[in-house]
PDB file of C-alpha atoms in Angstrom:
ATOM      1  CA  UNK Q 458      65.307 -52.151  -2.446  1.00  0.00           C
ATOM      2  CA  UNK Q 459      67.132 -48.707  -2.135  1.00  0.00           C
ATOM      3  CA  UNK Q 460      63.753 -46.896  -2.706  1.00  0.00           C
ATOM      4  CA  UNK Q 461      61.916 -49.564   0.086  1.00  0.00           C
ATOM      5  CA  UNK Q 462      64.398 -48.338   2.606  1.00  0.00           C
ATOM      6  CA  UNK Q 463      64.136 -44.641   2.038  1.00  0.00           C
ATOM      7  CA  UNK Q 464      60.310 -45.378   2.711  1.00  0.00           C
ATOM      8  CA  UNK Q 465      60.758 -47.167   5.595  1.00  0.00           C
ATOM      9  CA  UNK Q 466      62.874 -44.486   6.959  1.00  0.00           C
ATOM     10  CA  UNK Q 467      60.859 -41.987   6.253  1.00  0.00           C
ATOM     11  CA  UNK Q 468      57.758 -43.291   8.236  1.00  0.00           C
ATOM     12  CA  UNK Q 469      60.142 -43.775  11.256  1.00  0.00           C
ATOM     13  CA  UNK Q 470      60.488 -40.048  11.068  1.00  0.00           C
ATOM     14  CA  UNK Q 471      57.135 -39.361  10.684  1.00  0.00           C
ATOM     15  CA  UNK Q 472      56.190 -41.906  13.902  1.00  0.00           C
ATOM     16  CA  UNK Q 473      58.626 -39.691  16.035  1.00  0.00           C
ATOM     17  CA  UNK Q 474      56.992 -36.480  15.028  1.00  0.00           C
ATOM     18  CA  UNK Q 475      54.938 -34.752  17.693  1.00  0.00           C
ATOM     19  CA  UNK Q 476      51.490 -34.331  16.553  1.00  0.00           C
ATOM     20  CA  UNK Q 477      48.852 -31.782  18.544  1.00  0.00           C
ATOM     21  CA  UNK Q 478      46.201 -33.805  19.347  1.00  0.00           C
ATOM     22  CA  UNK Q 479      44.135 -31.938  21.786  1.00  0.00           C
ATOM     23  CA  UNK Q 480      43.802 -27.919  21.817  1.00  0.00           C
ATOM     24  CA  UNK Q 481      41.843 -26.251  24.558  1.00  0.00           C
ATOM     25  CA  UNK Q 482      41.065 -22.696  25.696  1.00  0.00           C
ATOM     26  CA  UNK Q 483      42.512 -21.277  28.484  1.00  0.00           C
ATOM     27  CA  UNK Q 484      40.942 -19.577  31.401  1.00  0.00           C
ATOM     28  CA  UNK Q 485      43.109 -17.121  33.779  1.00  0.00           C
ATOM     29  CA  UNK Q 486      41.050 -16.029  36.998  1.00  0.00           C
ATOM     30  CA  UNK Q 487      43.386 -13.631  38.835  1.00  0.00           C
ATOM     31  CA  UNK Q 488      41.814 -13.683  42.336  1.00  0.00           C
ATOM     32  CA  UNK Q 489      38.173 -16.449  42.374  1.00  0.00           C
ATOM     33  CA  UNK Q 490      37.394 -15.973  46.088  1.00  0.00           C
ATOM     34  CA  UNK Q 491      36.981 -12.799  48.239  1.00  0.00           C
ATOM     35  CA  UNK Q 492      40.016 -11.174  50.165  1.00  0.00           C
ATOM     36  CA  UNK Q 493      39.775 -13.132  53.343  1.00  0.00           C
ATOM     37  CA  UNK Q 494      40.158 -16.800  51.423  1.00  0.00           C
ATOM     38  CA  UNK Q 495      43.289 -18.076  50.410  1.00  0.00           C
ATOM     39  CA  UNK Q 496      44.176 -21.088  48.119  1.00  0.00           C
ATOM     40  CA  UNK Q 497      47.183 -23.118  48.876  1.00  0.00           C
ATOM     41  CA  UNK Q 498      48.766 -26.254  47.397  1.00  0.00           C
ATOM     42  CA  UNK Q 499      49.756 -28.949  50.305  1.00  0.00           C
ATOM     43  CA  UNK Q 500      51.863 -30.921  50.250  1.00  0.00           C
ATOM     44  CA  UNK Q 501      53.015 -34.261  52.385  1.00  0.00           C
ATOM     45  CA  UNK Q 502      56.737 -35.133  51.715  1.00  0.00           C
ATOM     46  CA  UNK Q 503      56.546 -38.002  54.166  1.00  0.00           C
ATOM     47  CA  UNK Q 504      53.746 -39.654  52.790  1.00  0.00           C
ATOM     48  CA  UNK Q 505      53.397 -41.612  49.695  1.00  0.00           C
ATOM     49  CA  UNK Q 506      50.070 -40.726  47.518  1.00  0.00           C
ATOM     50  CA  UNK Q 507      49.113 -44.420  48.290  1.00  0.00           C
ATOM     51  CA  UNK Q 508      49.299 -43.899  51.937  1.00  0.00           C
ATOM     52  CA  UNK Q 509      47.068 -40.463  52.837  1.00  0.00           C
ATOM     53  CA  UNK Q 510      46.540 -38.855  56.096  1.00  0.00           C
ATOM     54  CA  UNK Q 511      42.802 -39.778  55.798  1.00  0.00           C
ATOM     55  CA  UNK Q 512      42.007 -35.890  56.572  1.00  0.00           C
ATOM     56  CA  UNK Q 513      38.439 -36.257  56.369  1.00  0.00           C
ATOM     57  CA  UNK Q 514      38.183 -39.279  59.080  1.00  0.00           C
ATOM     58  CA  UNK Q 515      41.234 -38.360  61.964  1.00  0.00           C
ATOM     59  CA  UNK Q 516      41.088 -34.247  61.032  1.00  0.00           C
ATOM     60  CA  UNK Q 517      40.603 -32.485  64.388  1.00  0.00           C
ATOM     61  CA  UNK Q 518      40.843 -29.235  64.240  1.00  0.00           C
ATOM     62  CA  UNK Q 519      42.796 -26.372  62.113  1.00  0.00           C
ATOM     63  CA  UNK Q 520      44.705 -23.342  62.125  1.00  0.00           C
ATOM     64  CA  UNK Q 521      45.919 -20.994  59.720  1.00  0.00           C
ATOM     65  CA  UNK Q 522      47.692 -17.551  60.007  1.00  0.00           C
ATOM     66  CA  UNK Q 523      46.551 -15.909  56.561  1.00  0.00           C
ATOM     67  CA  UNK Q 524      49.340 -13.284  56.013  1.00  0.00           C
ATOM     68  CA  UNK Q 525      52.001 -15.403  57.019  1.00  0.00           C
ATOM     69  CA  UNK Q 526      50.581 -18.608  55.280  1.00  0.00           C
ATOM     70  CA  UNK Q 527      50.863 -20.912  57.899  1.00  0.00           C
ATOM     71  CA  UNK Q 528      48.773 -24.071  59.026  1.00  0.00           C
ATOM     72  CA  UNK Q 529      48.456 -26.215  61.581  1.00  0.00           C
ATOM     73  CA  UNK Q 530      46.341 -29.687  61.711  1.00  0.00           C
ATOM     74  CA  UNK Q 531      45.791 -31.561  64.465  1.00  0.00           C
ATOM     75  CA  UNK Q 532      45.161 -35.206  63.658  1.00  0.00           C
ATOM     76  CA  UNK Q 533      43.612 -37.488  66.060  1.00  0.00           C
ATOM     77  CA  UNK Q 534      46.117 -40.337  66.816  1.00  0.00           C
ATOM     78  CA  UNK Q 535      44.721 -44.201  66.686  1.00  0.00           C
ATOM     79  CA  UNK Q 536      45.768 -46.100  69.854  1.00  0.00           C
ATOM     80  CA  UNK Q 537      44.844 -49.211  68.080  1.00  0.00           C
ATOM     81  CA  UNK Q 538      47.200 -49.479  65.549  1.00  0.00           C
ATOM     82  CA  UNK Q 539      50.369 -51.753  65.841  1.00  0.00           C
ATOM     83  CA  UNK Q 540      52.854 -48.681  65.887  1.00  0.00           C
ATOM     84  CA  UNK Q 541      51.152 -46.679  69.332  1.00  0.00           C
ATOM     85  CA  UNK Q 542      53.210 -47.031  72.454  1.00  0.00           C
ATOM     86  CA  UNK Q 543      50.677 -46.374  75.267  1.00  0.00           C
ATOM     87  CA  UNK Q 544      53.431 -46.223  77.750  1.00  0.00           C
ATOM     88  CA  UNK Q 545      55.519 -43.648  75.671  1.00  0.00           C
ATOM     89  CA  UNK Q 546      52.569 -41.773  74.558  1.00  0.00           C
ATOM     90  CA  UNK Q 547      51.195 -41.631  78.614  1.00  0.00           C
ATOM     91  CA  UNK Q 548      54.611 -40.230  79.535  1.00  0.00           C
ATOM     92  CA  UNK Q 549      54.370 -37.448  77.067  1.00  0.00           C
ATOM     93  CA  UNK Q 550      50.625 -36.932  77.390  1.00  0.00           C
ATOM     94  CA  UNK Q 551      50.580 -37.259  73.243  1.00  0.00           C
ATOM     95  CA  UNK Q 552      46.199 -37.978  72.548  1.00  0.00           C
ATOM     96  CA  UNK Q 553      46.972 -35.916  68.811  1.00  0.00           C
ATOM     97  CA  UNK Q 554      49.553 -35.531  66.104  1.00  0.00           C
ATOM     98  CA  UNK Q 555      49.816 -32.178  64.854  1.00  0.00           C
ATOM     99  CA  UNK Q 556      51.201 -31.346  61.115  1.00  0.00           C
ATOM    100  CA  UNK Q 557      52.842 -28.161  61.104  1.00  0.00           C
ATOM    101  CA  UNK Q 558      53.256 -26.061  57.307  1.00  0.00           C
ATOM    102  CA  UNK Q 559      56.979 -24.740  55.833  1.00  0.00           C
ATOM    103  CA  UNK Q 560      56.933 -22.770  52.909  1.00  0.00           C
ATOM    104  CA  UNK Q 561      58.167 -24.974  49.832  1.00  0.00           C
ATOM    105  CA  UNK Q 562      58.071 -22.355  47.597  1.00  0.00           C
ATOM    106  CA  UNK Q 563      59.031 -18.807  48.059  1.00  0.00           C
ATOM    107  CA  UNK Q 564      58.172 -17.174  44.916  1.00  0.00           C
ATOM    108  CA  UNK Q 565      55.052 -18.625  43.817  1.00  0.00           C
ATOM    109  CA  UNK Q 566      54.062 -16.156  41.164  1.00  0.00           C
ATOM    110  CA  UNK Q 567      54.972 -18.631  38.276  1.00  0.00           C
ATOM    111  CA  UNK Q 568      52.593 -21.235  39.545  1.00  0.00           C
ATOM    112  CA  UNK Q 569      48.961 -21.704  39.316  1.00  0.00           C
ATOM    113  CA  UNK Q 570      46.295 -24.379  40.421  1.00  0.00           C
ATOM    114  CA  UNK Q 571      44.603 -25.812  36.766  1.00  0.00           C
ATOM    115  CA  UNK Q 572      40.977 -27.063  36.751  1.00  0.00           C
ATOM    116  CA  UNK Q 573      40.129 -29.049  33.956  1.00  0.00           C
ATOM    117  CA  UNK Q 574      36.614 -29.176  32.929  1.00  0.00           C
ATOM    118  CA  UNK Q 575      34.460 -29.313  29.584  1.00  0.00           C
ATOM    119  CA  UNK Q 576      37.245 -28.933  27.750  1.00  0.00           C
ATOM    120  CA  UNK Q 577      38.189 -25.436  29.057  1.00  0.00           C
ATOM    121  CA  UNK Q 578      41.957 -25.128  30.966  1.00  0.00           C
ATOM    122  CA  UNK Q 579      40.963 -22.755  34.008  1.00  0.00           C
ATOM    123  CA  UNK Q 580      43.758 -21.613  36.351  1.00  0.00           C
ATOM    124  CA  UNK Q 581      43.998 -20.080  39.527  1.00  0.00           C
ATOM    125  CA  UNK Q 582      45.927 -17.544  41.573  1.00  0.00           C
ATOM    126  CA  UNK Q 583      48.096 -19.432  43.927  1.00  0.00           C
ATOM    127  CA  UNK Q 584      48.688 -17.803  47.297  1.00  0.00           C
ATOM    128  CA  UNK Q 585      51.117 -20.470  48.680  1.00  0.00           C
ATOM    129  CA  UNK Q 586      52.605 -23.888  48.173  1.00  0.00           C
ATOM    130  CA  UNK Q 587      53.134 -25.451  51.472  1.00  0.00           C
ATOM    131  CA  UNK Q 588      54.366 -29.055  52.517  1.00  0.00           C
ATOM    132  CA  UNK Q 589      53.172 -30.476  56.083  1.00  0.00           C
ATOM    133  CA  UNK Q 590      55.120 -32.390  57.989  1.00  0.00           C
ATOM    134  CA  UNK Q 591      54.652 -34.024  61.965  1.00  0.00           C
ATOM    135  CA  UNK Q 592      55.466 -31.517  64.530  1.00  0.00           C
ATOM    136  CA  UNK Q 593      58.362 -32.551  66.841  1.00  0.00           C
ATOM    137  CA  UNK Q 594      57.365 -30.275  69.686  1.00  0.00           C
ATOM    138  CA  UNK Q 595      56.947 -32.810  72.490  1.00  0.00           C
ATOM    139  CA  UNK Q 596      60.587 -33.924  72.331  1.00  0.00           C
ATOM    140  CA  UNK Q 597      61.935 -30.107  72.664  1.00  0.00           C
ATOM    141  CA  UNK Q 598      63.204 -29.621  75.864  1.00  0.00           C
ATOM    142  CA  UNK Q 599      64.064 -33.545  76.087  1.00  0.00           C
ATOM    143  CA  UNK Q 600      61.014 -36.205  76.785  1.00  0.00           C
ATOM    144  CA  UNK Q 601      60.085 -34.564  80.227  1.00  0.00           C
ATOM    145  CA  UNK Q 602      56.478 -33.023  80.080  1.00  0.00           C
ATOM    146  CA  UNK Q 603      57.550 -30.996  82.539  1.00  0.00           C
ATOM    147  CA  UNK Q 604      60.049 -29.194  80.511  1.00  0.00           C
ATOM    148  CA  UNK Q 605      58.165 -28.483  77.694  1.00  0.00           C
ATOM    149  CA  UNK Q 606      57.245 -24.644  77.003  1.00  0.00           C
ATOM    150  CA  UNK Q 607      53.306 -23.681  77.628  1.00  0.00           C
ATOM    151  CA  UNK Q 608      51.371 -23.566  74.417  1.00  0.00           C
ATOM    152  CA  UNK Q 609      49.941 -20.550  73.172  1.00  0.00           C
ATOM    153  CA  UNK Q 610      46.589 -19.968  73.823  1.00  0.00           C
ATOM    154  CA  UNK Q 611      44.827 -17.095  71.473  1.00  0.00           C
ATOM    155  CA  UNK Q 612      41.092 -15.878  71.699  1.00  0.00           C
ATOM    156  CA  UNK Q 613      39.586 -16.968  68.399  1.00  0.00           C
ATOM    157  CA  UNK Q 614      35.345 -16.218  68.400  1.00  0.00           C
ATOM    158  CA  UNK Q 615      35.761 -16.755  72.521  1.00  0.00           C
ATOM    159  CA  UNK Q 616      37.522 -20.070  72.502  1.00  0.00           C
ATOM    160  CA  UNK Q 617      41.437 -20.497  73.467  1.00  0.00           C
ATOM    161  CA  UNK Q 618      43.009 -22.517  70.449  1.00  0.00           C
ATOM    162  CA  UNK Q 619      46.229 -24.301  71.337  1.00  0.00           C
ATOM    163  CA  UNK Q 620      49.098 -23.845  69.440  1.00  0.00           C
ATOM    164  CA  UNK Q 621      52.646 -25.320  69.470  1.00  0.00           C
ATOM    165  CA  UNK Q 622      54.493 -22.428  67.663  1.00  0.00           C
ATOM    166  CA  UNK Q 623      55.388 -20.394  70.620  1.00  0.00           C
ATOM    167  CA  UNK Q 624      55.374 -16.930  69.153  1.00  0.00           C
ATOM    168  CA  UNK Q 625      55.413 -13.715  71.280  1.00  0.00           C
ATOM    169  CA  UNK Q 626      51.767 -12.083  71.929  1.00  0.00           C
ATOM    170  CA  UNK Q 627      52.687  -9.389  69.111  1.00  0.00           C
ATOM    171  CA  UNK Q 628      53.210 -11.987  66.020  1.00  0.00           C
ATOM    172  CA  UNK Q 629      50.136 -13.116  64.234  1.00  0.00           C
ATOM    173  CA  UNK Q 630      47.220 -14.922  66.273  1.00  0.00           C
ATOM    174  CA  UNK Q 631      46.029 -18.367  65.119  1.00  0.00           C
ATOM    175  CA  UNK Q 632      42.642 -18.713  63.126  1.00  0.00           C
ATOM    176  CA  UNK Q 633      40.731 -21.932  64.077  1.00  0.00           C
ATOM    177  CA  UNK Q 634      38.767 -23.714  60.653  1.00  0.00           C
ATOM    178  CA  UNK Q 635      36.517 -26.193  60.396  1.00  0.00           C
ATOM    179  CA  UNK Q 636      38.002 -28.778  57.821  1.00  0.00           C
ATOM    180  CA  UNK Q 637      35.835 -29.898  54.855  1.00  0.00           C
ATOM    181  CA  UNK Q 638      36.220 -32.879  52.717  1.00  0.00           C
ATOM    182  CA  UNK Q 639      36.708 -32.973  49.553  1.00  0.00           C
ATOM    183  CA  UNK Q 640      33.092 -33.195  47.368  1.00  0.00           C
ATOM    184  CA  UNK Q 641      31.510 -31.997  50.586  1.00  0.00           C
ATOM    185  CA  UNK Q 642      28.647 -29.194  49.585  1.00  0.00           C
ATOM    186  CA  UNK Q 643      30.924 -26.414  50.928  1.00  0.00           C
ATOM    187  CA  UNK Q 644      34.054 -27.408  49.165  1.00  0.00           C
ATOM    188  CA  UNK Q 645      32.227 -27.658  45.957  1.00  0.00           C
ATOM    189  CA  UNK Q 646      31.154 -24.178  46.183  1.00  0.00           C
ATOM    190  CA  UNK Q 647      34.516 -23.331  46.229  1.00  0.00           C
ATOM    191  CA  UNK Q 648      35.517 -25.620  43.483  1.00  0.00           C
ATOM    192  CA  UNK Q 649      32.758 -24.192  41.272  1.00  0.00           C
ATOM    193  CA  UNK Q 650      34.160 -20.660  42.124  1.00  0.00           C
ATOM    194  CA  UNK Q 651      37.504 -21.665  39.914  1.00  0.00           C
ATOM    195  CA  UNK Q 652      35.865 -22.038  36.543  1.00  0.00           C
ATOM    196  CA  UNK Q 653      35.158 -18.934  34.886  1.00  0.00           C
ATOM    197  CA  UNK Q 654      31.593 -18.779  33.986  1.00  0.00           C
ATOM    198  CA  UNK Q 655      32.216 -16.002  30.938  1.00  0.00           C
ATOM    199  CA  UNK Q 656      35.536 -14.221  29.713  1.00  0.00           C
ATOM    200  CA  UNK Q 657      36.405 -11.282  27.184  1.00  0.00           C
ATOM    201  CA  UNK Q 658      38.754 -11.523  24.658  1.00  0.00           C
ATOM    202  CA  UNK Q 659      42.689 -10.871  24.929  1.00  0.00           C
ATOM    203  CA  UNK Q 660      44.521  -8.723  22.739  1.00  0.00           C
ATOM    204  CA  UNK Q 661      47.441 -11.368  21.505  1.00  0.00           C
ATOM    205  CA  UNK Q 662      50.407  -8.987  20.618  1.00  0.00           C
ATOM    206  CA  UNK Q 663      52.800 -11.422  21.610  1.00  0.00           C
ATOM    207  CA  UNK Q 664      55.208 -14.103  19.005  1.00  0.00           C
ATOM    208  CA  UNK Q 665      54.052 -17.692  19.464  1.00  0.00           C
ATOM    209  CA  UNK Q 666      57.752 -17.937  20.835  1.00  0.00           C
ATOM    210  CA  UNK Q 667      57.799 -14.932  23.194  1.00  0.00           C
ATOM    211  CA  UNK Q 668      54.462 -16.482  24.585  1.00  0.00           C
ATOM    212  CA  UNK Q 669      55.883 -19.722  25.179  1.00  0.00           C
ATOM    213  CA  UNK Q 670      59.565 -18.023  26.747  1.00  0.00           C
ATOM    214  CA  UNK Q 671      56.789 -16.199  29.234  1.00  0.00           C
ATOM    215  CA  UNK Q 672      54.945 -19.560  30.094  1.00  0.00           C
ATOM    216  CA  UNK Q 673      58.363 -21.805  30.715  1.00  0.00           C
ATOM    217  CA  UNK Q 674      61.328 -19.342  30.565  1.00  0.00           C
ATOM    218  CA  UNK Q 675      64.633 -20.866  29.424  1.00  0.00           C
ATOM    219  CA  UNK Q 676      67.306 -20.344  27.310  1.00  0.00           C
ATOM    220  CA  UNK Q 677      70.037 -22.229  24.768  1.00  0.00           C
ATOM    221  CA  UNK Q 678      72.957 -23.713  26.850  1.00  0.00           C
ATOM    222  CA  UNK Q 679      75.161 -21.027  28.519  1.00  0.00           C
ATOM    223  CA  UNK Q 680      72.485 -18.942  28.982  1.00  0.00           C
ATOM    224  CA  UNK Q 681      71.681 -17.312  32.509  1.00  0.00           C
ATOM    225  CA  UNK Q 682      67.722 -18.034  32.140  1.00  0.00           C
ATOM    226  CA  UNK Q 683      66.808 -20.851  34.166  1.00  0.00           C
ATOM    227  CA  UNK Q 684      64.054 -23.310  32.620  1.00  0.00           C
ATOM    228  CA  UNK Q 685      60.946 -23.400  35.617  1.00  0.00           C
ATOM    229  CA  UNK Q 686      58.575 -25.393  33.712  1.00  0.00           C
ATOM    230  CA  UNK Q 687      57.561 -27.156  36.850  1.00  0.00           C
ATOM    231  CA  UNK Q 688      54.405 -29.132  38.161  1.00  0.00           C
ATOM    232  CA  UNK Q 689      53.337 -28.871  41.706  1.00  0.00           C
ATOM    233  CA  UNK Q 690      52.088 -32.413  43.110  1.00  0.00           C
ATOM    234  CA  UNK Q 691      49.864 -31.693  46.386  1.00  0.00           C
ATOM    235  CA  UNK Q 692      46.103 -31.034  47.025  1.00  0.00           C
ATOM    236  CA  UNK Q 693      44.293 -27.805  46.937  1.00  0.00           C
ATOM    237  CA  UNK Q 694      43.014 -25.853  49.548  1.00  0.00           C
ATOM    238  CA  UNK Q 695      41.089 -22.803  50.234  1.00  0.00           C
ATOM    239  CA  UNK Q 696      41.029 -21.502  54.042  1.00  0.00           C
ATOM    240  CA  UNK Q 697      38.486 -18.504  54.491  1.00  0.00           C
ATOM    241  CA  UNK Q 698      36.986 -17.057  57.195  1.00  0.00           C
ATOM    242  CA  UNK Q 699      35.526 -20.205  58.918  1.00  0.00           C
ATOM    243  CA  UNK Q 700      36.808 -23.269  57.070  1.00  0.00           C
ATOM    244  CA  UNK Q 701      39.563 -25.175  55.295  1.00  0.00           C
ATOM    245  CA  UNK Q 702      38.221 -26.560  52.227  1.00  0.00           C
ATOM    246  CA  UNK Q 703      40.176 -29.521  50.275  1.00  0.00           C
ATOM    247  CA  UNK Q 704      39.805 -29.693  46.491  1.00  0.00           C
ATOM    248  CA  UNK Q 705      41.090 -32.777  44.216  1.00  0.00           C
ATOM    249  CA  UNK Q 706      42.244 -31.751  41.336  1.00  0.00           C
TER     250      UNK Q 706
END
């Protein structure tokens, strides 16, 4: 009986073992696009991943300043659902909702976007993480129209875009995109761009355990190294010269 319960003991142990039981290679592409496209993770705080903006259908029009990595998207606002007001939104002239980017992540050199494909782990440099949220411009100033400051207008390839971030004429000027879809011909480009088609071989002179300290630093308890192991939830973009580009990954 003794000997039956040493056995069963020891397969508990061996059922709580960790056991690999996938390895893949590991792609690192520094920079995939040219120097005028950027790649940012969005995200939506005040949206549930069940409950989407619908980008693709109620997407008007977008903006992005590049070197400060900011966006703007103006979403077209559907006066026949339940929750429109057509006498509040007459007052305050409101025909669009527009989602305005803050920075969630200052420091986003530990963070990279992953593409998974063919067995092959290819990640990308990550110029920004940014979460969008409603803009709250139309009730600045109180609800009077009146009182609200002009919009900035800025020449972008002849045409005035609108903006509601009213910077002085010296701060960055607003870049107008054309938004495409995800698994639209254009944003597949891009999304082919990510996977490396060919690599070289990297000189490992690293321990297994100083590799894994540079990949998720940390430390014993009372140490001063923070653990950021983290995983970004959002959706990838890409904004280049002429369009905003969303990529599922």
């Amino acid at each position: 009986m003794e000997t039956d319960r040493v056995s069963a003991g020891e397969s508990a142990d061996l059922e709580d073992e960790d056991f690999v039981v996938r390895e893949m290679d590991v792609y690192f592409t520094p920079k995939p696009f040219d120097k005028d496209t950027k790649l940012y993770i969005a995200q939506y705080p005040l949206r549930p991943c069940w409950r989407p903006y619908e980008l693709g259908e109620v997407c008007k029009e977008v903006r992005v300043r590049p070197e400060s990595s900011e966006v703007e998207v103006d979403l077209e606002i559907d006066t026949e659902s339940d929750n429109y007001d057509p006498e509040v939104s007459a007052s305050l002239g409101l025909t669009e909702q527009t989602l305005c980017s803050s920075e969630a992540a200052a420091d986003v050199a530990g963070y990279a976007v992953g593409v998974l494909r063919g067995g092959l782990v290819h990640l990308n440099h990550l110029d920004a993480v940014l979460q969008l949220r409603p803009s709250m411009a139309h009730l600045i100033s109180g609800a009077s129209r009146t009182t609200r400051q002009p919009l900035q207008e800025v020449e972008t390839n002849g045409l005035a875009v609108p903006s509601v971030k009213g910077d002085d004429s010296e701060s960055e000027p607003w870049i107008s995109l054309t938004y495409e879809p995800a698994g639209s011909d254009v944003a597949s480009r891009y999304y082919a761009e990510m996977m490396a088609i060919e690599g070289r071989p990297m000189d490992f002179t690293m321990s297994t355990k100083d590799y894994a300290m540079s990949l998720c630093p940390g430390g014993p308890t009372g140490s001063k190294h923070i653990n950021r192991c983290e995983v970004l939830r959002g959706d990838a973009f890409t904004a280049t010269g002429s369009a905003l580009q969303e990529m599922v990954y």
